[in-house]
PDB file of C-alpha atoms in Angstrom:
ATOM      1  CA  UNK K   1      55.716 -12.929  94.664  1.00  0.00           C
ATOM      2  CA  UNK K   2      55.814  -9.240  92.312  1.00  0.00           C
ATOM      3  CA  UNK K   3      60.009  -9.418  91.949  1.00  0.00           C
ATOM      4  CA  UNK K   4      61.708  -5.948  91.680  1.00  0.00           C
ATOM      5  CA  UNK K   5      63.203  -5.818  88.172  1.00  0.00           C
ATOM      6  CA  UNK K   6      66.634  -6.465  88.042  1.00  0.00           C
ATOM      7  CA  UNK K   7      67.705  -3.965  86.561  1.00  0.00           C
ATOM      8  CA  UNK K   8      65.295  -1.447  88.047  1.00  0.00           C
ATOM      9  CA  UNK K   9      65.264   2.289  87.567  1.00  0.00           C
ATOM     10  CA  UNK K  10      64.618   4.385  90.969  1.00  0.00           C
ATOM     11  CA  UNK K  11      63.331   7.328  88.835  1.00  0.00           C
ATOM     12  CA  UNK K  12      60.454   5.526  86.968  1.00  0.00           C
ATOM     13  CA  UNK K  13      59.501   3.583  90.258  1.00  0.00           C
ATOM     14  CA  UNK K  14      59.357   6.862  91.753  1.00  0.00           C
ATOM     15  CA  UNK K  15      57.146   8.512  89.139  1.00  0.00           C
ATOM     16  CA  UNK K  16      55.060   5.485  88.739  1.00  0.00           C
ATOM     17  CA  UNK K  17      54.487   5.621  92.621  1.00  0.00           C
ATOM     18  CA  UNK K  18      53.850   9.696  92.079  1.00  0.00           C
ATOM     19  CA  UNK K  19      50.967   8.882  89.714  1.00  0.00           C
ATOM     20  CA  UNK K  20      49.373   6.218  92.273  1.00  0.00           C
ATOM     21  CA  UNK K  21      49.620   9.143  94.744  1.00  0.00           C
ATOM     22  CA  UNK K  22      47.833  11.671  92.604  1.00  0.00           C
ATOM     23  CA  UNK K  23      45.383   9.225  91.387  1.00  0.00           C
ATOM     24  CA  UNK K  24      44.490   7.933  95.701  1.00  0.00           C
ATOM     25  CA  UNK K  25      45.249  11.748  97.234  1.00  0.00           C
ATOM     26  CA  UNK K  26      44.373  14.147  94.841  1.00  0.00           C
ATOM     27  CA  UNK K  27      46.019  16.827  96.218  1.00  0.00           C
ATOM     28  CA  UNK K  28      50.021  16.807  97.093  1.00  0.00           C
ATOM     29  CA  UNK K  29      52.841  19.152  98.306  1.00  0.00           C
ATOM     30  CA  UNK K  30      56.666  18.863  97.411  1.00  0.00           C
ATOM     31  CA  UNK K  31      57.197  18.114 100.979  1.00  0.00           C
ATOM     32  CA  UNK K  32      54.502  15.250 101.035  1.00  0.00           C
ATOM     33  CA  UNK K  33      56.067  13.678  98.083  1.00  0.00           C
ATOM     34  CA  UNK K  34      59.514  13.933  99.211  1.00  0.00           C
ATOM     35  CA  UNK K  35      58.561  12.178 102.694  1.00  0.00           C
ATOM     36  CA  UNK K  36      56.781   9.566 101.308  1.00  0.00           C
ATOM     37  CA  UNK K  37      58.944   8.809  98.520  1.00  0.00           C
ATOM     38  CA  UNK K  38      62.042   8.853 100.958  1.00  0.00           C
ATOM     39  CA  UNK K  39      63.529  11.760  98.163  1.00  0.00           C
ATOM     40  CA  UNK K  40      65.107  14.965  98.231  1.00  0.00           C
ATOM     41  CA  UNK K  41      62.324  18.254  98.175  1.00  0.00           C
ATOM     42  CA  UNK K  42      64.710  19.560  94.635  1.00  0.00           C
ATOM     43  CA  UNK K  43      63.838  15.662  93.190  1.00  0.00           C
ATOM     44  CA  UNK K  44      60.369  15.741  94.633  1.00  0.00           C
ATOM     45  CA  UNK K  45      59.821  19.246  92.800  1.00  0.00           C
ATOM     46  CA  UNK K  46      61.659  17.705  89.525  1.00  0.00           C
ATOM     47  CA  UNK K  47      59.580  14.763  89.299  1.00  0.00           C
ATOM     48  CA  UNK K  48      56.636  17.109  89.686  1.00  0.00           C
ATOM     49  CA  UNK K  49      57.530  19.756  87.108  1.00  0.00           C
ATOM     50  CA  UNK K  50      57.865  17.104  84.511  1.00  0.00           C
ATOM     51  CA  UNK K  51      53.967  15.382  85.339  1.00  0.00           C
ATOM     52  CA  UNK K  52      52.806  18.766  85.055  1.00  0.00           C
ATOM     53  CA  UNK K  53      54.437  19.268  81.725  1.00  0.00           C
ATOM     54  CA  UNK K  54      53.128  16.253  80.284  1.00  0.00           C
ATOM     55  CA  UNK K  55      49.756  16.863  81.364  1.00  0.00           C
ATOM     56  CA  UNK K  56      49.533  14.149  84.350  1.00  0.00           C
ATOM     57  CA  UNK K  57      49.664  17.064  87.369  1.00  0.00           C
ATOM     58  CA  UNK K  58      48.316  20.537  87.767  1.00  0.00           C
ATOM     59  CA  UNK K  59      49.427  23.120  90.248  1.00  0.00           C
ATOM     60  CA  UNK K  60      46.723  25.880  91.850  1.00  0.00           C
ATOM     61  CA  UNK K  61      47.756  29.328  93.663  1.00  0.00           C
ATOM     62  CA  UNK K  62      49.060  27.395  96.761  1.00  0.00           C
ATOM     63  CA  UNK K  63      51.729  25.361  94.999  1.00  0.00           C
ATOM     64  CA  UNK K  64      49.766  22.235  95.657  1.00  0.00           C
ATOM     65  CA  UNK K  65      49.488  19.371  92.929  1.00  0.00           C
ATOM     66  CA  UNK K  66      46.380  17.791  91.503  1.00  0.00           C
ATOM     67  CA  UNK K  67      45.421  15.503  88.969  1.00  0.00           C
ATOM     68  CA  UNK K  68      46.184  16.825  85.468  1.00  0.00           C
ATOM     69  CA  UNK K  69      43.889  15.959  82.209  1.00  0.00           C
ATOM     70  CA  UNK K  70      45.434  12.364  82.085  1.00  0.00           C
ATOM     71  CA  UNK K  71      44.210  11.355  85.062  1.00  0.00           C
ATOM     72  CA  UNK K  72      40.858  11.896  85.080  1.00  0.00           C
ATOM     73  CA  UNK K  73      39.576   9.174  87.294  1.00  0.00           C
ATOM     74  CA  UNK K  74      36.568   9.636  89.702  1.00  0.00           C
ATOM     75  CA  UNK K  75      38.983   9.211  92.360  1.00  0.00           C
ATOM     76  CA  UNK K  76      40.114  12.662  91.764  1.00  0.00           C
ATOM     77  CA  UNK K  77      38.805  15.915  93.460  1.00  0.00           C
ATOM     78  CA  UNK K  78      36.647  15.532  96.324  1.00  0.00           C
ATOM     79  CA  UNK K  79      36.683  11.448  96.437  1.00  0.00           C
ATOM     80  CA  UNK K  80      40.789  11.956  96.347  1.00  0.00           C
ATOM     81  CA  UNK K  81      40.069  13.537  99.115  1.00  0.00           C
ATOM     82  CA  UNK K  82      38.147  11.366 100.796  1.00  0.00           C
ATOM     83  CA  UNK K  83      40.568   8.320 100.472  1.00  0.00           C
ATOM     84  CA  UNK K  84      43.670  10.602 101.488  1.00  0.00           C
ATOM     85  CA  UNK K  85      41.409  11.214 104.682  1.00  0.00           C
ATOM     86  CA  UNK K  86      40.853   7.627 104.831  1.00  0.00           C
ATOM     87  CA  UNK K  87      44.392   6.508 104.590  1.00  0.00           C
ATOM     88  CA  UNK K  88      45.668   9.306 107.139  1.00  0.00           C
ATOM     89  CA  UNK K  89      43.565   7.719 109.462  1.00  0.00           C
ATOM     90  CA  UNK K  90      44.326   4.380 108.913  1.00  0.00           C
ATOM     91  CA  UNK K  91      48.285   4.553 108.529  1.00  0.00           C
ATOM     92  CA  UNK K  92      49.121   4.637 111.850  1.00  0.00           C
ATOM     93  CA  UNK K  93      47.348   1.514 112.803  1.00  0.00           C
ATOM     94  CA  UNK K  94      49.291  -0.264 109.605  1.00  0.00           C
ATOM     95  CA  UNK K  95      52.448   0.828 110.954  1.00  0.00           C
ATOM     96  CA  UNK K  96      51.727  -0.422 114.552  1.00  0.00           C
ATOM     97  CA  UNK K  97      49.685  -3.633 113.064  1.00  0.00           C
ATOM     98  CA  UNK K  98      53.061  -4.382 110.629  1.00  0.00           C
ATOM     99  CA  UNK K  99      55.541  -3.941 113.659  1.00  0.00           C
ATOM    100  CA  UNK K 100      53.740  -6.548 116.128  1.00  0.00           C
ATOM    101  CA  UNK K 101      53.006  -9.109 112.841  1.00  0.00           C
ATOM    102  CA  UNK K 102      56.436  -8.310 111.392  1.00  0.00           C
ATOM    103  CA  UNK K 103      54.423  -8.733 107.957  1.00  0.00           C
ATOM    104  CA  UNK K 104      53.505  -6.085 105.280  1.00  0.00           C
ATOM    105  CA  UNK K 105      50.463  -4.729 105.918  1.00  0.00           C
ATOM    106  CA  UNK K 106      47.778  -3.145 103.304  1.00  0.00           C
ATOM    107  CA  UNK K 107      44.936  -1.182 102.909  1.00  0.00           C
ATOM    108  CA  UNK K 108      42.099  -1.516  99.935  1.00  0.00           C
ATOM    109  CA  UNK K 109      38.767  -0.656  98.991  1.00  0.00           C
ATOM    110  CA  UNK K 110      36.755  -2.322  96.324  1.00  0.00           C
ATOM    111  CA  UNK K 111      35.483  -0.834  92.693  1.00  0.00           C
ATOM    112  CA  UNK K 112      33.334  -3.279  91.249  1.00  0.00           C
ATOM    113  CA  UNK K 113      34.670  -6.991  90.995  1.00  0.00           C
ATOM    114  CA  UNK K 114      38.385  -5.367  91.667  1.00  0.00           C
ATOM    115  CA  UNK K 115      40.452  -4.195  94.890  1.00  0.00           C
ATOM    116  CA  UNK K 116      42.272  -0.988  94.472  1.00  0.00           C
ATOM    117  CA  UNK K 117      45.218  -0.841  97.327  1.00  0.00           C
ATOM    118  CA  UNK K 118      45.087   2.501  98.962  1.00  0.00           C
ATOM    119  CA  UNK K 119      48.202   2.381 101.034  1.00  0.00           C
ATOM    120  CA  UNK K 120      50.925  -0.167 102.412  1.00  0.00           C
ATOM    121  CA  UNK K 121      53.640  -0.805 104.801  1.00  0.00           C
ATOM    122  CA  UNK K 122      56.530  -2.785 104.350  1.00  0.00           C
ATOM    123  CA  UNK K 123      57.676  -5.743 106.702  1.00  0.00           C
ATOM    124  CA  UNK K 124      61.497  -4.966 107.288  1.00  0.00           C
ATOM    125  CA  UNK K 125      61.680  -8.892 107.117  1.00  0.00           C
ATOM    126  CA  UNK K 126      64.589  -9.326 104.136  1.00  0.00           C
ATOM    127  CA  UNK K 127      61.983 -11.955 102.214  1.00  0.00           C
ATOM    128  CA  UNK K 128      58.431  -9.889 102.489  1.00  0.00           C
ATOM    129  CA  UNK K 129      55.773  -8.597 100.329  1.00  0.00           C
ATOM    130  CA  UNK K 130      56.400  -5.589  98.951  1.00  0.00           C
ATOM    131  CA  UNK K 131      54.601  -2.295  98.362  1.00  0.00           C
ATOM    132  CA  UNK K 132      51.057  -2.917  96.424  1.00  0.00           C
ATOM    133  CA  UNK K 133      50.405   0.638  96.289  1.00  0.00           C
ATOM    134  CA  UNK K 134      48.200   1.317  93.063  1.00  0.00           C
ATOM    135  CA  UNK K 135      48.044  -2.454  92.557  1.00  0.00           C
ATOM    136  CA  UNK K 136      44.812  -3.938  90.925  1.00  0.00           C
ATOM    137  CA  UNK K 137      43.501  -7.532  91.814  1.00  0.00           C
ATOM    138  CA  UNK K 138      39.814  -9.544  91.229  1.00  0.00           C
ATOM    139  CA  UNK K 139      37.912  -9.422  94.401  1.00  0.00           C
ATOM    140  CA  UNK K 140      36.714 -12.639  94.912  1.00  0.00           C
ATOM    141  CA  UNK K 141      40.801 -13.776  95.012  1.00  0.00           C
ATOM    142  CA  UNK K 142      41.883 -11.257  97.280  1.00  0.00           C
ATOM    143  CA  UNK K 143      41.339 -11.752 101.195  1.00  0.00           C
ATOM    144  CA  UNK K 144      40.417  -7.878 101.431  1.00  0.00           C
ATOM    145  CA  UNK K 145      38.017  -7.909  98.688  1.00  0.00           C
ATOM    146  CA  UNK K 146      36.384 -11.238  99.740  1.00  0.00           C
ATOM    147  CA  UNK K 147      35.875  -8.990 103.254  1.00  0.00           C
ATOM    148  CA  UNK K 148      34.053  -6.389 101.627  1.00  0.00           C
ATOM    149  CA  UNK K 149      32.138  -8.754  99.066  1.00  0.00           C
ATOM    150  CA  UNK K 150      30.766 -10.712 102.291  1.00  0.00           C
ATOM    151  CA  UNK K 151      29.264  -7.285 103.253  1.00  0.00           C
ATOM    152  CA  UNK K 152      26.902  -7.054 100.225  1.00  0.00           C
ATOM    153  CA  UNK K 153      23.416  -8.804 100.414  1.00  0.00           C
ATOM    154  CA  UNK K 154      23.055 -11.462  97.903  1.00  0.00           C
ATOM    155  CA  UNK K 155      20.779  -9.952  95.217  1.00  0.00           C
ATOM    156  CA  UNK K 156      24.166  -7.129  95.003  1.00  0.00           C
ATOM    157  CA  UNK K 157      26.520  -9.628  94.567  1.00  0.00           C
ATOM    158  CA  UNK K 158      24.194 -11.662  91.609  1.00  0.00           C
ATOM    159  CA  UNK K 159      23.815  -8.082  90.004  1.00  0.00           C
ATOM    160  CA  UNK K 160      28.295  -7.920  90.429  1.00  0.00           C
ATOM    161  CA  UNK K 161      28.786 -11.499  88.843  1.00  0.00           C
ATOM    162  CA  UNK K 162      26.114 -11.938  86.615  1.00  0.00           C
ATOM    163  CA  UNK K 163      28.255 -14.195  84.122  1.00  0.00           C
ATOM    164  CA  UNK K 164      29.490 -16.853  87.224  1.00  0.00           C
ATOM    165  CA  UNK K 165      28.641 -20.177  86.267  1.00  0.00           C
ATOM    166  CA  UNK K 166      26.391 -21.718  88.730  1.00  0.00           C
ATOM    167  CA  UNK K 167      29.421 -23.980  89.744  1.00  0.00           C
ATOM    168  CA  UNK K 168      31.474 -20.794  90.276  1.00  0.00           C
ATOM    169  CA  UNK K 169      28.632 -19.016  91.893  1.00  0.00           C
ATOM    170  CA  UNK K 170      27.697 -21.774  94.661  1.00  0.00           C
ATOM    171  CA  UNK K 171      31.847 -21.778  95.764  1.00  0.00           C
ATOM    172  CA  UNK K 172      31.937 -17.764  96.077  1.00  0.00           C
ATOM    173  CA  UNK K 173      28.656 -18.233  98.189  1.00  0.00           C
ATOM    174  CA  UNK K 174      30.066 -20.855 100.671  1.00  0.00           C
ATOM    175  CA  UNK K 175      33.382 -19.392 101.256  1.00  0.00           C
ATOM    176  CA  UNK K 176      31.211 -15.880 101.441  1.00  0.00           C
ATOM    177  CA  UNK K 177      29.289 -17.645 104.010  1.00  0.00           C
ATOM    178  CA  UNK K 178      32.985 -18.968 105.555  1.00  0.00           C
ATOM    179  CA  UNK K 179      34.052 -15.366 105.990  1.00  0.00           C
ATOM    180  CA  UNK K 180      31.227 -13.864 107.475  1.00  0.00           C
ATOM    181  CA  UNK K 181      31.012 -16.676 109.873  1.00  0.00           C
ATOM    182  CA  UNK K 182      34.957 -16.322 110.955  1.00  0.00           C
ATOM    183  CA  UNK K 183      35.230 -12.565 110.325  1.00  0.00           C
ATOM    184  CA  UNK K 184      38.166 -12.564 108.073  1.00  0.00           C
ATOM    185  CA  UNK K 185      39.143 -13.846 104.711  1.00  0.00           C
ATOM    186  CA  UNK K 186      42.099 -15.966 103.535  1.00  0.00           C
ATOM    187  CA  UNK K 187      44.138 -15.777 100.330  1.00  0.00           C
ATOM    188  CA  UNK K 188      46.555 -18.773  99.956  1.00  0.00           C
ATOM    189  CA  UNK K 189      48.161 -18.269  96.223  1.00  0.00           C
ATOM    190  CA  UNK K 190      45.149 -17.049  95.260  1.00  0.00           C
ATOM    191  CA  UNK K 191      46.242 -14.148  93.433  1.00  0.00           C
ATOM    192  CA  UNK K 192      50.185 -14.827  93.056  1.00  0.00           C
ATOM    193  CA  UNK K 193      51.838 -18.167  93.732  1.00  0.00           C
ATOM    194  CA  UNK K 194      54.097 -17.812  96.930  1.00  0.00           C
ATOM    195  CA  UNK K 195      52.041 -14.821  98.336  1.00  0.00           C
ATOM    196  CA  UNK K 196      48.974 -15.885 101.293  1.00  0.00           C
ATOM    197  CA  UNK K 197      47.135 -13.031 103.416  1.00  0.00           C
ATOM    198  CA  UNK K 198      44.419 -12.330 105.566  1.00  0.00           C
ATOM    199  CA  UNK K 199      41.941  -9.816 105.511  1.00  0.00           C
ATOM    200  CA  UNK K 200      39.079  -7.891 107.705  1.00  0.00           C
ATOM    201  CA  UNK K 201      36.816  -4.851 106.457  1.00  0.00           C
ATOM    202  CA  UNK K 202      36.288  -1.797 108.187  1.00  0.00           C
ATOM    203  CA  UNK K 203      34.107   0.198 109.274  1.00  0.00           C
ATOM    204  CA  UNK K 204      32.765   3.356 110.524  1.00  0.00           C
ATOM    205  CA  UNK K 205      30.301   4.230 113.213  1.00  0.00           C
ATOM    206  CA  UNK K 206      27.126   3.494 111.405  1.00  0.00           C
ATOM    207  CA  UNK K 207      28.278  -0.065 110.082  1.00  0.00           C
ATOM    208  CA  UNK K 208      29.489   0.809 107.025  1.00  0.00           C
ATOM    209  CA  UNK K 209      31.804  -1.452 104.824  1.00  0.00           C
ATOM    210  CA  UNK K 210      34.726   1.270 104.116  1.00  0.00           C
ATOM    211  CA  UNK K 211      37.612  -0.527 103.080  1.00  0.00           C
ATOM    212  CA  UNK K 212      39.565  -3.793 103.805  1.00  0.00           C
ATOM    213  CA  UNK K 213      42.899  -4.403 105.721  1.00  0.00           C
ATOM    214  CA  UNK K 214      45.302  -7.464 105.259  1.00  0.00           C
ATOM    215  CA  UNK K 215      48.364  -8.948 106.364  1.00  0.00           C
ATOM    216  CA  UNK K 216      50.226 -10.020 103.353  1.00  0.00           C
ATOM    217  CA  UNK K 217      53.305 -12.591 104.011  1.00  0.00           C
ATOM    218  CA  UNK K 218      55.160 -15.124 101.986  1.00  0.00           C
ATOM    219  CA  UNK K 219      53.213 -18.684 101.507  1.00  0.00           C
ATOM    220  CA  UNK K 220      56.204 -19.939 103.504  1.00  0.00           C
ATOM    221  CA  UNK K 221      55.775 -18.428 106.634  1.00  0.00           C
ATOM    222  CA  UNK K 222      51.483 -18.504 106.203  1.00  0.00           C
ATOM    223  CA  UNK K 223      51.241 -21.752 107.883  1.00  0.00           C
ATOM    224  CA  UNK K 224      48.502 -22.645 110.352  1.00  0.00           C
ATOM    225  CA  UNK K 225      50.119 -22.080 113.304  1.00  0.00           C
ATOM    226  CA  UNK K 226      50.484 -18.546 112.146  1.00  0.00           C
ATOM    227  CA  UNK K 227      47.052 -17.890 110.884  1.00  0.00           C
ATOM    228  CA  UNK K 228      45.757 -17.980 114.369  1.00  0.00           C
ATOM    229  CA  UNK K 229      48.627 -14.766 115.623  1.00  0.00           C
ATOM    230  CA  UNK K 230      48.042 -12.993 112.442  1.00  0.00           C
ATOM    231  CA  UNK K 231      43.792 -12.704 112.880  1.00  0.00           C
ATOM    232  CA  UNK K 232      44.816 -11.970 116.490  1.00  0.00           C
ATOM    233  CA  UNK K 233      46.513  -9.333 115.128  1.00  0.00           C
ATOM    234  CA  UNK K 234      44.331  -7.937 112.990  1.00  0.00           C
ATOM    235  CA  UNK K 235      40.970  -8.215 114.779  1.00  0.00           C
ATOM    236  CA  UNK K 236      42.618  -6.070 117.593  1.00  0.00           C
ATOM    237  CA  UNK K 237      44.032  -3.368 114.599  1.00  0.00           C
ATOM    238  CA  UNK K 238      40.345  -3.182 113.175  1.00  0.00           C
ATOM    239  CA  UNK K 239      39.216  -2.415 116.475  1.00  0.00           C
ATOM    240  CA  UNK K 240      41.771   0.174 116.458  1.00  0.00           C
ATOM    241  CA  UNK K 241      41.597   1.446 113.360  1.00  0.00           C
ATOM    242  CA  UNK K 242      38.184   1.609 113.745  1.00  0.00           C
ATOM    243  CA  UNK K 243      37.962   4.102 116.959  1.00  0.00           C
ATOM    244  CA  UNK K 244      39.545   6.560 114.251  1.00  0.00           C
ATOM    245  CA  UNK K 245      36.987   6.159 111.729  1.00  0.00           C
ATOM    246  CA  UNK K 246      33.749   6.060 113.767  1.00  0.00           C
ATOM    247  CA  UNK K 247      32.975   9.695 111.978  1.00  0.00           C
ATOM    248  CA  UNK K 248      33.972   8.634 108.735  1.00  0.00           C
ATOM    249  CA  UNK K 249      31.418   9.742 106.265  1.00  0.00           C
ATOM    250  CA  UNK K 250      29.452   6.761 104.483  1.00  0.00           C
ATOM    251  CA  UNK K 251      31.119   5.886 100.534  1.00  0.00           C
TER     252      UNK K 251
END
């Protein structure tokens, strides 16, 4: 699993965190940060001051914070806006989801042949998977982006991997086929040694693929007698989450 350094610094980890906010919400108050950060509104307005000085945060007429020149990503703006909608209405299903599984619980969306995760909560477990907020990981590895790869039809997914060997390109097929037949998708040390989850996609109204959400636990306590509680688990949260994102515009 990701260790915490040990020597960590609270103050980079926040402003690291800060940037992943920016970068998935596009648009942030003092008060927002200092919630979500678990920080004082003076630190909260610090931390901010000093992005906007280097260029990383602007702030309009209604003291709110946006993405500066340095991060220019086409998350920004109106699709930052979009994914903090999409994360408000998903968080309260994570929280409920990571209480009953006692597991950290995640939410992604794919950007090419990557994951991007959107949002997580913590299991309060003391061995657990910790925050992946911001974190970056091949799709085909991940449980959530092997979810929302299933979803594409197969001349999309040739045009995604057009380098696969055929070897390669016949395994991603079957275990594509494997998760559309089950309706989940299992990562056993696929991405980080000691780290197994278990994904499902979402989606709105109309059918469409919006984003992935995965139970994330230690390899140790991913057995098969577990696998069966935790899709349990998460079918019923998709259904869940799902009621609140019937409206949800297409991607």
């Amino acid at each position: 699993m990701k260790n915490r350094p040990a020597y960590a610094l609270g103050s980079v980890d926040n402003v690291l965190l800060l940037l992943h906010m920016l970068r998935d919400q596009g648009r942030l108050k003092v008060a927002d940060v200092a919630r979500e950060l678990g920080i004082a509104r003076s630190t909260a307005h610090r931390l901010l001051a000093m992005l906007v000085y280097r260029d990383f945060a602007v702030q309009d007429e209604q003291h709110t914070y946006l993405p500066g020149p340095f991060l220019t990503s086409t998350q920004a703006g109106a699709g930052g806006a979009v994914l903090r909608e999409l994360r408000a209405r998903v968080r309260p299903t994570m929280e409920a989801l990571c209480a009953r599984a006692a597991e950290t619980v995640n939410l992604m969306i794919r950007v090419g042949t990557e994951v991007r995760f959107l949002d997580s909560v913590e299991s309060s477990q003391i061995l657990h998977v910790g925050d992946r907020r911001g974190t970056i990981l091949p799709a085909r590895r991940s449980s959530g982006g092997k979810v929302l790869l299933a979803t594409l039809p197969h001349d999309q997914l040739r045009d995604l991997y057009p380098d696969l060997a055929d070897h390669e390109r016949a395994t991603l097929a079957r275990e594509l086929d494997d998760v559309r037949a089950r309706g989940y998708a299992l990562n056993v040390d696929g991405t980080e040694r000691g780290v197994s989850a278990i994904g499902s996609t979402l989606r709105n109204g109309r059918g469409t693929a919006l984003a992935a959400l995965s139970i994330s636990a230690p390899s140790a306590r991913f057995g098969p007698d577990r696998v069966g509680f935790f899709a349990a688990q998460l079918k019923a949260a998709v259904r869940e989450a799902e009621q609140a994102l019937i409206d949800f515009p297409d991607a």
